[in-house]
PDB file of C-alpha atoms in Angstrom:
ATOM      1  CA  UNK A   1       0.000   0.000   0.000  1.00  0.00           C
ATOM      2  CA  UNK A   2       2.423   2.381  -0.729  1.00  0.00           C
ATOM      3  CA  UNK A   3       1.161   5.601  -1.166  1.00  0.00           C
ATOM      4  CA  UNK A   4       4.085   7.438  -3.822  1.00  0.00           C
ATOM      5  CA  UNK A   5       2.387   8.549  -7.037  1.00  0.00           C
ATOM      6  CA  UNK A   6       2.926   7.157  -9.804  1.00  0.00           C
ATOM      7  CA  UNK A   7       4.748   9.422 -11.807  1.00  0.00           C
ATOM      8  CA  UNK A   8       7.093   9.688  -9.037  1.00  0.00           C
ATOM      9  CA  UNK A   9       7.630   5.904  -8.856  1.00  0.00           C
ATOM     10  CA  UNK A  10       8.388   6.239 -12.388  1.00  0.00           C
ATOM     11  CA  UNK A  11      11.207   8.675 -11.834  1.00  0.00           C
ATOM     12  CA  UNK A  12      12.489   6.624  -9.357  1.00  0.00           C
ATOM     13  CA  UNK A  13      12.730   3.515 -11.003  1.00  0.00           C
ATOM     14  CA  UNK A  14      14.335   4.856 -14.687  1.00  0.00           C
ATOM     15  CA  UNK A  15      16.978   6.508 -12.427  1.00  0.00           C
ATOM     16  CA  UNK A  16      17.884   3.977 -10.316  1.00  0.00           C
ATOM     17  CA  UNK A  17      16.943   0.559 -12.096  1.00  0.00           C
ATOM     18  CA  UNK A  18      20.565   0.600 -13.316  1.00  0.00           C
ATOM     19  CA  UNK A  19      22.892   1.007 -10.314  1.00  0.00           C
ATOM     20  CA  UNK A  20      22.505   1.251  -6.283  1.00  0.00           C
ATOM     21  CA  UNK A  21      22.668   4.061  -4.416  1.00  0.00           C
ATOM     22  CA  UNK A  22      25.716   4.449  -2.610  1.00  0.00           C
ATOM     23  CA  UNK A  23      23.971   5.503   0.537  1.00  0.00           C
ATOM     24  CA  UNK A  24      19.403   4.808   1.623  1.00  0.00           C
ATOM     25  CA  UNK A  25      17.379   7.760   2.218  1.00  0.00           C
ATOM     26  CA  UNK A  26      14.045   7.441   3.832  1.00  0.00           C
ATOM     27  CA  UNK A  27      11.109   8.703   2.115  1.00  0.00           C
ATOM     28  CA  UNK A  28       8.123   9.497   4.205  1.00  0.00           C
ATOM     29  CA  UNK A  29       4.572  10.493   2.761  1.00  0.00           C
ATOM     30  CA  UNK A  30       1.991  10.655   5.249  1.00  0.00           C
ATOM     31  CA  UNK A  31      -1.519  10.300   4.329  1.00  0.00           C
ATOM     32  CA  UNK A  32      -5.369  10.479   5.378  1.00  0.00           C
ATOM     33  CA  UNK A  33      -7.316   8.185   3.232  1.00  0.00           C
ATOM     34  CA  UNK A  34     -11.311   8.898   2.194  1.00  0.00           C
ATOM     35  CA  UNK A  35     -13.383   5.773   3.104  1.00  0.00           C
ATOM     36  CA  UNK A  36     -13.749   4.449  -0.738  1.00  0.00           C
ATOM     37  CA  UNK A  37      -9.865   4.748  -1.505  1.00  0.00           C
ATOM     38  CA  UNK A  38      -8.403   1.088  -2.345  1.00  0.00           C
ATOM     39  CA  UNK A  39      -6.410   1.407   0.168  1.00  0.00           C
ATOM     40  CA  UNK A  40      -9.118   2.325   2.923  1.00  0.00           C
ATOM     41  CA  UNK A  41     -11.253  -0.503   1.584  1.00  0.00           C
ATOM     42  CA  UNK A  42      -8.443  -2.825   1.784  1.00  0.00           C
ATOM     43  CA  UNK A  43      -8.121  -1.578   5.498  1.00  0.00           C
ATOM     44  CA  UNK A  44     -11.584  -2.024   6.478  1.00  0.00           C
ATOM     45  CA  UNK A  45     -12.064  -5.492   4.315  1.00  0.00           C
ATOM     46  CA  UNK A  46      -8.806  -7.116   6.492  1.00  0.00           C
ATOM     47  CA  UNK A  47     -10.032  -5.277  10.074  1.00  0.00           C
ATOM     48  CA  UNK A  48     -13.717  -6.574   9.693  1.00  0.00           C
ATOM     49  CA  UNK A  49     -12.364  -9.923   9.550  1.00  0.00           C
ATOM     50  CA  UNK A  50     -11.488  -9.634  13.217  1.00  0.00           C
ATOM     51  CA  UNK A  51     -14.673  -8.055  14.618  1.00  0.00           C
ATOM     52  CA  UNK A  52     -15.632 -10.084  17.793  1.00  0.00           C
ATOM     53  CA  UNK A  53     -19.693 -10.141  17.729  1.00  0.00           C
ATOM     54  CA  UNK A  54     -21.284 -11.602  20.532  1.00  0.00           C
ATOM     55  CA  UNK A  55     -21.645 -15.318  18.878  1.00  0.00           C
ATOM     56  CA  UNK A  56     -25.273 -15.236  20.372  1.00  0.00           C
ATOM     57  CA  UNK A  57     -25.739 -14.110  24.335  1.00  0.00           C
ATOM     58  CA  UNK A  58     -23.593 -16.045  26.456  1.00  0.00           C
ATOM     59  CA  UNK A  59     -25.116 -17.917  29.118  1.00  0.00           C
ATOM     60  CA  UNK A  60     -26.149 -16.729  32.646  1.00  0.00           C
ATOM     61  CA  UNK A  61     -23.129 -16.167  34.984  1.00  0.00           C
ATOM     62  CA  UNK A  62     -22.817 -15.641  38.569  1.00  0.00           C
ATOM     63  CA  UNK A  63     -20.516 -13.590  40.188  1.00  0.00           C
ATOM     64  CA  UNK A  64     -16.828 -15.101  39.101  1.00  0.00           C
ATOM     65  CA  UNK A  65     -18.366 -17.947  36.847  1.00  0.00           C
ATOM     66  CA  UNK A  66     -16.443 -18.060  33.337  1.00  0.00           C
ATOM     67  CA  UNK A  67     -17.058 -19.208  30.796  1.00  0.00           C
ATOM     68  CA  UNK A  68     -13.717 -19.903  27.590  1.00  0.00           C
ATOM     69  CA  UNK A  69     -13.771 -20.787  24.116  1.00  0.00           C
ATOM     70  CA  UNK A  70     -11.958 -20.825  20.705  1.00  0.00           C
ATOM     71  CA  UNK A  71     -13.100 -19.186  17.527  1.00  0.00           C
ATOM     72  CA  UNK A  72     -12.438 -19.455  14.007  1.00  0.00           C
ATOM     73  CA  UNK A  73     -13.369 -16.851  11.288  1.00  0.00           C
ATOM     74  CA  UNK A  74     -12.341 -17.270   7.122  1.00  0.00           C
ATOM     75  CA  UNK A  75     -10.929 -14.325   5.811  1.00  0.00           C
ATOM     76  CA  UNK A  76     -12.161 -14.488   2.185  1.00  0.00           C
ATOM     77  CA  UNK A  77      -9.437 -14.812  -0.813  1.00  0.00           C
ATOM     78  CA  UNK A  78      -8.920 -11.491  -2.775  1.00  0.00           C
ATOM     79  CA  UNK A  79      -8.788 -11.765  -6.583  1.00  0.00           C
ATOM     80  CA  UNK A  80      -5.845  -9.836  -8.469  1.00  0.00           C
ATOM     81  CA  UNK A  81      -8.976  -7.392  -8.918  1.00  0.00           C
ATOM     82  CA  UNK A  82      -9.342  -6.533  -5.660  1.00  0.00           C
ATOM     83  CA  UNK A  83      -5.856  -7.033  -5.138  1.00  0.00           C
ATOM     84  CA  UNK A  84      -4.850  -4.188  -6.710  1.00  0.00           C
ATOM     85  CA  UNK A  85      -4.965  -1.151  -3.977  1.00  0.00           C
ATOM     86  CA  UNK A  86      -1.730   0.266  -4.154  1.00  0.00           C
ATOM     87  CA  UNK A  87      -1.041   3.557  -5.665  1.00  0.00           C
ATOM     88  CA  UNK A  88      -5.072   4.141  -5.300  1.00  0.00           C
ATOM     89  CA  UNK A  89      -5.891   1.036  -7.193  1.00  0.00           C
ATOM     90  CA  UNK A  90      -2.953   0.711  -9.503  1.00  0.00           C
ATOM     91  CA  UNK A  91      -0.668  -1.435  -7.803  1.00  0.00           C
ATOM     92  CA  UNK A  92      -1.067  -5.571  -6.705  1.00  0.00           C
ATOM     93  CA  UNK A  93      -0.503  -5.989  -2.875  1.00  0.00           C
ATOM     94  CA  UNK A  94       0.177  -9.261  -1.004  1.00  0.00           C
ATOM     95  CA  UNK A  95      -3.732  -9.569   0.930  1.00  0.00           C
ATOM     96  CA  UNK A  96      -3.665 -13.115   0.867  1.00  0.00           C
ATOM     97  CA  UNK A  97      -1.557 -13.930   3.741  1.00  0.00           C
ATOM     98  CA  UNK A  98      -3.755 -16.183   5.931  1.00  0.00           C
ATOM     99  CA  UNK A  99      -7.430 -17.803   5.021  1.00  0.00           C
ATOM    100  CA  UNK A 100      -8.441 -17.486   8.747  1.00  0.00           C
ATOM    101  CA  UNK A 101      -8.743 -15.405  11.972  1.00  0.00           C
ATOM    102  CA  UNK A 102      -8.578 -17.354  15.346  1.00  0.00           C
ATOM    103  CA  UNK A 103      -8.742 -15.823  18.837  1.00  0.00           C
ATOM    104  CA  UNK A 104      -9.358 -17.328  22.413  1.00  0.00           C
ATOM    105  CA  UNK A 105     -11.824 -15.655  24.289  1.00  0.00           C
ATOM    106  CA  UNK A 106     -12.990 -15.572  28.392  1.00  0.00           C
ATOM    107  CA  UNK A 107     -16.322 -14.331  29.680  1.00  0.00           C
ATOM    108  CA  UNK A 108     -16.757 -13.426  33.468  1.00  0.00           C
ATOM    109  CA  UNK A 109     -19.951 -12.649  35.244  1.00  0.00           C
ATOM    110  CA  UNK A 110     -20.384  -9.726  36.792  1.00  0.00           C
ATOM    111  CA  UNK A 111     -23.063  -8.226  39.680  1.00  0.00           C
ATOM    112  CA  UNK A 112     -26.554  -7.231  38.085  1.00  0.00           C
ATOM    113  CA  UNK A 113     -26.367  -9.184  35.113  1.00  0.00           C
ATOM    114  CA  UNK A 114     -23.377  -7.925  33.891  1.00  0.00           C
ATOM    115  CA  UNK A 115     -20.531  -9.868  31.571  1.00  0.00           C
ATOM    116  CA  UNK A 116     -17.398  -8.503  30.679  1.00  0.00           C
ATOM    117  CA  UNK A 117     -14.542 -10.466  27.895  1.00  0.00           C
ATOM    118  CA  UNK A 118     -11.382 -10.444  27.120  1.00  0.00           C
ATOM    119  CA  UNK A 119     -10.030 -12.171  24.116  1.00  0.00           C
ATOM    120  CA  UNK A 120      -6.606 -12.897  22.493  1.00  0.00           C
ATOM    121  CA  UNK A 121      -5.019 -13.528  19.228  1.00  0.00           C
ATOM    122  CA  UNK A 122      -1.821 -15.658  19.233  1.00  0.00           C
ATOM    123  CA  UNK A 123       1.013 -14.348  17.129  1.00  0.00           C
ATOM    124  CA  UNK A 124       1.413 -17.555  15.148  1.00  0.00           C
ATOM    125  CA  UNK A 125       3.173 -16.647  11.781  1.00  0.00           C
ATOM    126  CA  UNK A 126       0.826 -17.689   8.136  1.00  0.00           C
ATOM    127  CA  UNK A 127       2.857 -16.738   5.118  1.00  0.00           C
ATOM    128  CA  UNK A 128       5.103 -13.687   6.211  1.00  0.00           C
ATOM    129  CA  UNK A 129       2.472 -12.130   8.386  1.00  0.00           C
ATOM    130  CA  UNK A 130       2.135 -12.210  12.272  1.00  0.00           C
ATOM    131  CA  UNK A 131      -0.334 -10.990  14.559  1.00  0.00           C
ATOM    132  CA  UNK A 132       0.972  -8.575  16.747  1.00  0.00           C
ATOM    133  CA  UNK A 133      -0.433  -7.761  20.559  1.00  0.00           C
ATOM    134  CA  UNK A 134      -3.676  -8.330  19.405  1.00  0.00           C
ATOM    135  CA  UNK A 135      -6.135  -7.984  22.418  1.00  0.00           C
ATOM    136  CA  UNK A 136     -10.059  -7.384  22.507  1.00  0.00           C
ATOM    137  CA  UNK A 137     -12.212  -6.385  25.575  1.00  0.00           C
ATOM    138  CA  UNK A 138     -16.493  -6.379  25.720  1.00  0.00           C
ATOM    139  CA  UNK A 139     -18.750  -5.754  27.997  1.00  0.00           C
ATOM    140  CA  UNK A 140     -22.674  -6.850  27.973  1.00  0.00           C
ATOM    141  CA  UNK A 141     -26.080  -7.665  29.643  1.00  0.00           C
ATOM    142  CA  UNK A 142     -29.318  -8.680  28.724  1.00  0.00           C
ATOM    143  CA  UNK A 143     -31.497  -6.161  28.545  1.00  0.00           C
ATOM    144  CA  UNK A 144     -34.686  -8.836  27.796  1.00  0.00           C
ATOM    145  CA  UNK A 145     -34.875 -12.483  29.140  1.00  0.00           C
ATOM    146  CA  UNK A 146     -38.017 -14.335  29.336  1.00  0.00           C
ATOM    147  CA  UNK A 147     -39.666 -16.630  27.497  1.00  0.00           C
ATOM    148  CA  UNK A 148     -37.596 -18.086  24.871  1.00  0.00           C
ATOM    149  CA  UNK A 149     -36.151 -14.522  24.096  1.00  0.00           C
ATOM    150  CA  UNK A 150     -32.919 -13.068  24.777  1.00  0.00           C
ATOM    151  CA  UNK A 151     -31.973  -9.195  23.946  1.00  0.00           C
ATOM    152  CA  UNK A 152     -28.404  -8.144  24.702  1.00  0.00           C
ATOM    153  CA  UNK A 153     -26.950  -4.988  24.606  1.00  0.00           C
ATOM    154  CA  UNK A 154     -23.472  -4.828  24.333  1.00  0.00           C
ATOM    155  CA  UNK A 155     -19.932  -2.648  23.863  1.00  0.00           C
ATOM    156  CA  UNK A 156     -16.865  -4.280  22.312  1.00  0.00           C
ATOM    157  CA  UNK A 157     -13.247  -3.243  21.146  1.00  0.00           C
ATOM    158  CA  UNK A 158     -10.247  -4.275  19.222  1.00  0.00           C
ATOM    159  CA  UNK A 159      -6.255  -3.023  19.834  1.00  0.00           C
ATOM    160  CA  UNK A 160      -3.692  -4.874  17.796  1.00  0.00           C
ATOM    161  CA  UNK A 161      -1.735  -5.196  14.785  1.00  0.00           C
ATOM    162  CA  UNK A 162      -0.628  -7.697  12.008  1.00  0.00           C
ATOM    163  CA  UNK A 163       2.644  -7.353  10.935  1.00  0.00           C
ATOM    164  CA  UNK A 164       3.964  -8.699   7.077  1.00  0.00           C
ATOM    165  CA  UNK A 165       5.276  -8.074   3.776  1.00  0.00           C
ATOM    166  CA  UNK A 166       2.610  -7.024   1.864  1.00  0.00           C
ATOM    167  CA  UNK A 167       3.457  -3.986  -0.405  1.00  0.00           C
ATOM    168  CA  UNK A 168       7.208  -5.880  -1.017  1.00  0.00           C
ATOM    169  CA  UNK A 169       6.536  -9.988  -1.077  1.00  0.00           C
ATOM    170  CA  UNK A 170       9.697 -11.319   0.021  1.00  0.00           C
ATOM    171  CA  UNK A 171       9.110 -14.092  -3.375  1.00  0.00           C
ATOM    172  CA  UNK A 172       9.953 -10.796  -5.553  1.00  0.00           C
ATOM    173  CA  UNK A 173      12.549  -9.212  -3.847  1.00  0.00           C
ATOM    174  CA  UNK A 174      15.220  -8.666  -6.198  1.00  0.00           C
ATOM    175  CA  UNK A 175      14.046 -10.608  -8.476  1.00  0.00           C
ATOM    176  CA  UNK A 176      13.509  -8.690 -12.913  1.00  0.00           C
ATOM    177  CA  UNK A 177      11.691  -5.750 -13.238  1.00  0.00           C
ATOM    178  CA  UNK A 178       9.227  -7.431 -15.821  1.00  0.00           C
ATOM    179  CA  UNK A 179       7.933  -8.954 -11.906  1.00  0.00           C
ATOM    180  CA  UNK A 180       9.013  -6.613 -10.105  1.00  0.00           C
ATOM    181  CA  UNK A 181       8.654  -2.925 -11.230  1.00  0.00           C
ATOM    182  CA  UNK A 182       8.015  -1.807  -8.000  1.00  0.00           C
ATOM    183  CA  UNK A 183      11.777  -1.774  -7.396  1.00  0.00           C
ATOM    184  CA  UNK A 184      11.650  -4.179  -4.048  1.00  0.00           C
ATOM    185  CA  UNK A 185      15.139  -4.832  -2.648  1.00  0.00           C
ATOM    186  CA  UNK A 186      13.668  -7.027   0.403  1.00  0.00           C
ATOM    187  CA  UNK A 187      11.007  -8.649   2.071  1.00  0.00           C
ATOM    188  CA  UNK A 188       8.796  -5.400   3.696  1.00  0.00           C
ATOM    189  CA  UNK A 189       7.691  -5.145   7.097  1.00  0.00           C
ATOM    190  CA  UNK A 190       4.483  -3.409   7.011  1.00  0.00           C
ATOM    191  CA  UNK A 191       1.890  -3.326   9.881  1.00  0.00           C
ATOM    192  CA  UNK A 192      -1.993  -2.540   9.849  1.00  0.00           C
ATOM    193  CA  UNK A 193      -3.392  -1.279  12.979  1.00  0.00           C
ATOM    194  CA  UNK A 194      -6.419  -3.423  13.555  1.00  0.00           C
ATOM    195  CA  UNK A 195      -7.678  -0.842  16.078  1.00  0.00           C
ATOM    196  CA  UNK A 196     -12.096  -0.292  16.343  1.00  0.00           C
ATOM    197  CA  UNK A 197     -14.708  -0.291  18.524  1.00  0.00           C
ATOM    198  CA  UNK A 198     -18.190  -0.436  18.393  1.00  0.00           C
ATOM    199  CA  UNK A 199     -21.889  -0.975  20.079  1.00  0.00           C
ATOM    200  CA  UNK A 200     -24.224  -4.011  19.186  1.00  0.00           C
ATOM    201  CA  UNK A 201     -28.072  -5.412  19.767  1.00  0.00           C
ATOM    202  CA  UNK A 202     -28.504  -9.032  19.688  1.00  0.00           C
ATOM    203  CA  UNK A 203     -31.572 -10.941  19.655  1.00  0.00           C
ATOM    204  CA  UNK A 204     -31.931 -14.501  20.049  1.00  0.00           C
ATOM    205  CA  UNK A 205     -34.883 -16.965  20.208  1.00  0.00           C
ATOM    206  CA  UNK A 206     -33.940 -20.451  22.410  1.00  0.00           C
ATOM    207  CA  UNK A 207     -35.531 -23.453  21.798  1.00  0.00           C
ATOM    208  CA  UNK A 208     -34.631 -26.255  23.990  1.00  0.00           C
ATOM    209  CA  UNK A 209     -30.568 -26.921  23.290  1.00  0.00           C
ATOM    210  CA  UNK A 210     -30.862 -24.543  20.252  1.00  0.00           C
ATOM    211  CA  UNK A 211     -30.251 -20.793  20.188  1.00  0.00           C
ATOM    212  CA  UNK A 212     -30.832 -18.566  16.699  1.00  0.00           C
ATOM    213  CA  UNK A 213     -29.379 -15.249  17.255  1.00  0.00           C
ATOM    214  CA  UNK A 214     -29.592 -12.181  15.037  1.00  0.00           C
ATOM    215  CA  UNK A 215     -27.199  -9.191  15.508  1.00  0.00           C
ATOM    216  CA  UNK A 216     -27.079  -5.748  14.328  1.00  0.00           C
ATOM    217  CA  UNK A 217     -24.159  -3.051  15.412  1.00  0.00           C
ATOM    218  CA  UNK A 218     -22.165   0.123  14.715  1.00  0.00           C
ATOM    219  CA  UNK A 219     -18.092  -0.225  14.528  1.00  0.00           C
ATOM    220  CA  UNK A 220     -15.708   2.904  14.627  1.00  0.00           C
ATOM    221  CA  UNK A 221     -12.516   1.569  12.889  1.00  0.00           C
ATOM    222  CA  UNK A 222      -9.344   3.277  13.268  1.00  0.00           C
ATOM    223  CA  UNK A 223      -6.962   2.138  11.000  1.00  0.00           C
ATOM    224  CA  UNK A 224      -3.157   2.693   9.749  1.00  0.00           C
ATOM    225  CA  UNK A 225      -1.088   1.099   7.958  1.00  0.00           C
ATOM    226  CA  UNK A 226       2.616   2.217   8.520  1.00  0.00           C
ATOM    227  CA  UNK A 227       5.132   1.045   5.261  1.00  0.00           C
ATOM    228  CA  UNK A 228       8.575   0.164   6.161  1.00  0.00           C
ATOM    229  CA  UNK A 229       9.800  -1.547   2.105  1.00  0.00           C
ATOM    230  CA  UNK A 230      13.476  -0.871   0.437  1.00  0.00           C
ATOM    231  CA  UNK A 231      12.320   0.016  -3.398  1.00  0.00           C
ATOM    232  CA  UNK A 232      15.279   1.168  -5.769  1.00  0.00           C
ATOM    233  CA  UNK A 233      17.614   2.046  -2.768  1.00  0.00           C
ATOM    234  CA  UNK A 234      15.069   4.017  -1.036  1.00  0.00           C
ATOM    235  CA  UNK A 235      13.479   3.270   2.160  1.00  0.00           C
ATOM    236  CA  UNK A 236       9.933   3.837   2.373  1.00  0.00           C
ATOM    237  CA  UNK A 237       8.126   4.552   5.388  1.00  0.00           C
ATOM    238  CA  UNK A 238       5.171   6.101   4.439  1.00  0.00           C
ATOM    239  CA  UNK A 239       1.944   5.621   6.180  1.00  0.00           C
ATOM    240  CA  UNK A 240      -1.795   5.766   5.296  1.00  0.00           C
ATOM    241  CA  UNK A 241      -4.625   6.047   7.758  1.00  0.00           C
ATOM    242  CA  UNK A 242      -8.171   5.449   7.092  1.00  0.00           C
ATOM    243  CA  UNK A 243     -10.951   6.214  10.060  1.00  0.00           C
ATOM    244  CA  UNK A 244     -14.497   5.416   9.238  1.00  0.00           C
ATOM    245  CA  UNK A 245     -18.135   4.088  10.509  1.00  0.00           C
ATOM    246  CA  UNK A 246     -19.119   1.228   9.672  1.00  0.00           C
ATOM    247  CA  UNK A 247     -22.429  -1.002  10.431  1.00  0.00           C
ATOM    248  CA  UNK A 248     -22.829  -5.077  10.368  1.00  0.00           C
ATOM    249  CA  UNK A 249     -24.522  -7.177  10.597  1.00  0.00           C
ATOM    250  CA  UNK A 250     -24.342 -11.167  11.829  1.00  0.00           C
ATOM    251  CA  UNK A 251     -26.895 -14.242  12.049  1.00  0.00           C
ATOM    252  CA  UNK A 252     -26.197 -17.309  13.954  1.00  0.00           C
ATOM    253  CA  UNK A 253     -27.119 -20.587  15.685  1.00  0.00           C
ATOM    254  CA  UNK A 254     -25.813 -22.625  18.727  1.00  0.00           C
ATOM    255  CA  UNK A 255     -26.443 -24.848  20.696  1.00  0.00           C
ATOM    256  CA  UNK A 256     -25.540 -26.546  24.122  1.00  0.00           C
ATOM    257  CA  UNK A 257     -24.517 -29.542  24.635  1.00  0.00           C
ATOM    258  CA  UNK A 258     -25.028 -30.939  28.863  1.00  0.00           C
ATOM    259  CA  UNK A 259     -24.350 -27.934  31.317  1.00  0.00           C
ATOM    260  CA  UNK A 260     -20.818 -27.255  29.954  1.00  0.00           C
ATOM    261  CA  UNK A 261     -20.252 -27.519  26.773  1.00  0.00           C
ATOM    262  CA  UNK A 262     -21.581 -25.018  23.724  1.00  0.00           C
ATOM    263  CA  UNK A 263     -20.680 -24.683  19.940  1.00  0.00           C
ATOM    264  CA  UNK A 264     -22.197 -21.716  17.668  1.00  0.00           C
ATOM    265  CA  UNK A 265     -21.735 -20.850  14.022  1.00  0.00           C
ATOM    266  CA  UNK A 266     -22.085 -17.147  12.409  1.00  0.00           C
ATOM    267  CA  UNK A 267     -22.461 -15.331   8.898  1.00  0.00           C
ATOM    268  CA  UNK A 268     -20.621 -11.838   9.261  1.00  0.00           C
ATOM    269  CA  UNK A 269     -21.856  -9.344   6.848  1.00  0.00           C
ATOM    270  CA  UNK A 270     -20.092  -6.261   6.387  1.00  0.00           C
ATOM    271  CA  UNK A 271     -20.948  -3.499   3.785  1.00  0.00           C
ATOM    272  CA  UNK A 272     -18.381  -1.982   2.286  1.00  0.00           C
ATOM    273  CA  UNK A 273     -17.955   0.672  -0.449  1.00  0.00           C
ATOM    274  CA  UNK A 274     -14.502   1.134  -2.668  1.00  0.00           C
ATOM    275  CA  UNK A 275     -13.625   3.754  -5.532  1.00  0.00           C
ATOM    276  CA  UNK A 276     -12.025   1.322  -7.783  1.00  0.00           C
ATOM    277  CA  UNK A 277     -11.352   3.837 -10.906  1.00  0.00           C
ATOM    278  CA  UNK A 278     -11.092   7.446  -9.626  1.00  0.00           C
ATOM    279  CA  UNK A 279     -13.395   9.058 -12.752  1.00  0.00           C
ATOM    280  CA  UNK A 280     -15.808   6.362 -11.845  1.00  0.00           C
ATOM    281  CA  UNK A 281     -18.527   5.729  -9.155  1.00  0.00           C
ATOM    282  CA  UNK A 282     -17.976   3.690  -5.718  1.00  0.00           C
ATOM    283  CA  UNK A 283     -18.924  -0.054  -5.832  1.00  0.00           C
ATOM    284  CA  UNK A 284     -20.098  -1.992  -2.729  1.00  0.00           C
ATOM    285  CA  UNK A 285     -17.882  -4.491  -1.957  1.00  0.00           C
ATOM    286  CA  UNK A 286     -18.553  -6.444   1.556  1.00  0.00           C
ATOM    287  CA  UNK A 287     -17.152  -8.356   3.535  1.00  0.00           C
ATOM    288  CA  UNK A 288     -19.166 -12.185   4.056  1.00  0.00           C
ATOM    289  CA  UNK A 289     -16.928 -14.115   6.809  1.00  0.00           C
ATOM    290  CA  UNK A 290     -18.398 -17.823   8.448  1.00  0.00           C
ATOM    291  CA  UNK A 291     -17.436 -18.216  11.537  1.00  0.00           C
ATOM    292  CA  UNK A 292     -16.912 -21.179  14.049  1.00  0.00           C
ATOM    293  CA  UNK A 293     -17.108 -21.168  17.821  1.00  0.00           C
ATOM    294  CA  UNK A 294     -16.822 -24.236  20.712  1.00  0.00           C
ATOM    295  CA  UNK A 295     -17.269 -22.759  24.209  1.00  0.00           C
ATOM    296  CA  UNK A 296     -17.019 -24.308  27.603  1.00  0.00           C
ATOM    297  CA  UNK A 297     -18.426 -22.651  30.943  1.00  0.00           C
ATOM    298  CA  UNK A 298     -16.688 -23.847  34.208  1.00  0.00           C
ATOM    299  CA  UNK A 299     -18.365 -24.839  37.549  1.00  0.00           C
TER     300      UNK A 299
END
């Protein structure tokens, strides 16, 4: 996602494709991104892969009961299409690092109905790209509980980063212009800030072991994404930032299984708008993530 124009690039690259540069120099262009930019919807499309949606309403908890699981979301494959968000839409980045976004996650019950959760990613490495201090927090309480339904208000956030090289791949790095016009030296070291927060309503309808849950929410994401690639000698560390409103919205069903055990699965939907060709009009392009969950609540 490196944000030098073009014609600059261009520069760059006829004066420099034919020798090094006897000592690096650092370019820095900082920029604030509209919402439909490439780059922004790039942003967005990667950070509402991690949202953490309540996964239905947890069950009841007393005072210091908890309640753990694991989670599993796919993060859908980008095209060379949609690929392409560099340079506002004229360059291929690396997107397709991993095809899924896990996290383990604690709930606690608190005095007058209250829960609060605390989740974690693990930084396990997927093709060049890491999760970095990756931490989410919520806090919730039904609102409605009798007969069969369940309404849950909730607040939720996100702080974290994943860290890889996705504006300079380390497969081209050095390799002939004809793959590599871009001018990468070495494997980059970007890092998009995950960072948003948000409010949700869920309802849900139980039926015996079953639970069908329908969710609707607001999420204020905050993202940056800070370059650090070697291109022709130079050293870019640019960095883009993109802050925007988003809604979503996610369906579900669980169900229990004895007094302990619980598994759900979710549809995330996500709308999302990008500016794909600057003369032309925005296209909605949004985010559809399934989503796995197995839960266990402790005596």
């Amino acid at each position: 996602m490196c944000p030098l124009p073009s014609a600059r690039l261009a520069g760059i690259a006829l004066a420099f494709a034919s020798f090094p540069l006897a000592a690096q120099e650092v370019i820095r262009e900082d920029e604030v991104l509209d919402g439909d930019r490439p780059e922004a919807w790039a942003m967005h499309y990667r950070t509402a892969s991690t949202l953490m949606t309540a996964f239905g309403p947890p069950p009841v908890l007393a005072p210091g009961q908890w309640q753990a699981a694991v989670e599993l979301g796919d993060v859908p494959h980008l095209d060379t299409r949609k690929s392409a968000v560099g340079f506002n839409g004229q360059k291929n980045e690396d997107l397709n690092k991993s095809p899924a976004f896990g996290r383990v996650r604690g709930w606690v019950g608190l005095p007058e109905g209250f829960i609060v959760e605390l989740a974690w990613t693990p930084p396990v490495e997927i093709d060049g790209a890491k999760a970095r201090d990756v931490w989410a927090a919520a806090v919730s309480r039904r609102v409605v509980d009798a007969d069969g339904v369940i309404v849950l208000l909730r607040a939720f956030g996100l702080h974290g980063a994943v860290v890889g090289d996705v504006t300079c791949p380390a497969e081209l790095a050095g390799v002939h212009f004809e793959r590599n016009p871009y001018g990468c030296e070495a494997a980059s070291s970007d890092t998009l800030q995950l960072n948003h927060y948000g409010l949700e309503a869920t309802a849900a309808l139980v039926d015996g072991p079953w639970t069908w849950h329908l969710t609707g929410g607001m999420v204020r994401m905050e993202n940056e994404v800070q370059v650090d690639a070697i291109t022709y000698g130079f050293r870019d560390y640019s960095r883009l930032t993109a802050t925007d409103d988003v809604g979503f919205l996610a369906f579900g069903v669980g169900r229990s299984f004895g007094a302990h055990w619980g598994a759900a699965l979710e549809a995330l939907y996500v709308p999302l708008t990008v500016l794909r060709m600057p003369d032309g009009s925005a296209d909605s392009d949004p985010l559809l993530s399934f989503r796995v969950q197995v839960r266990y609540t402790f005596d």
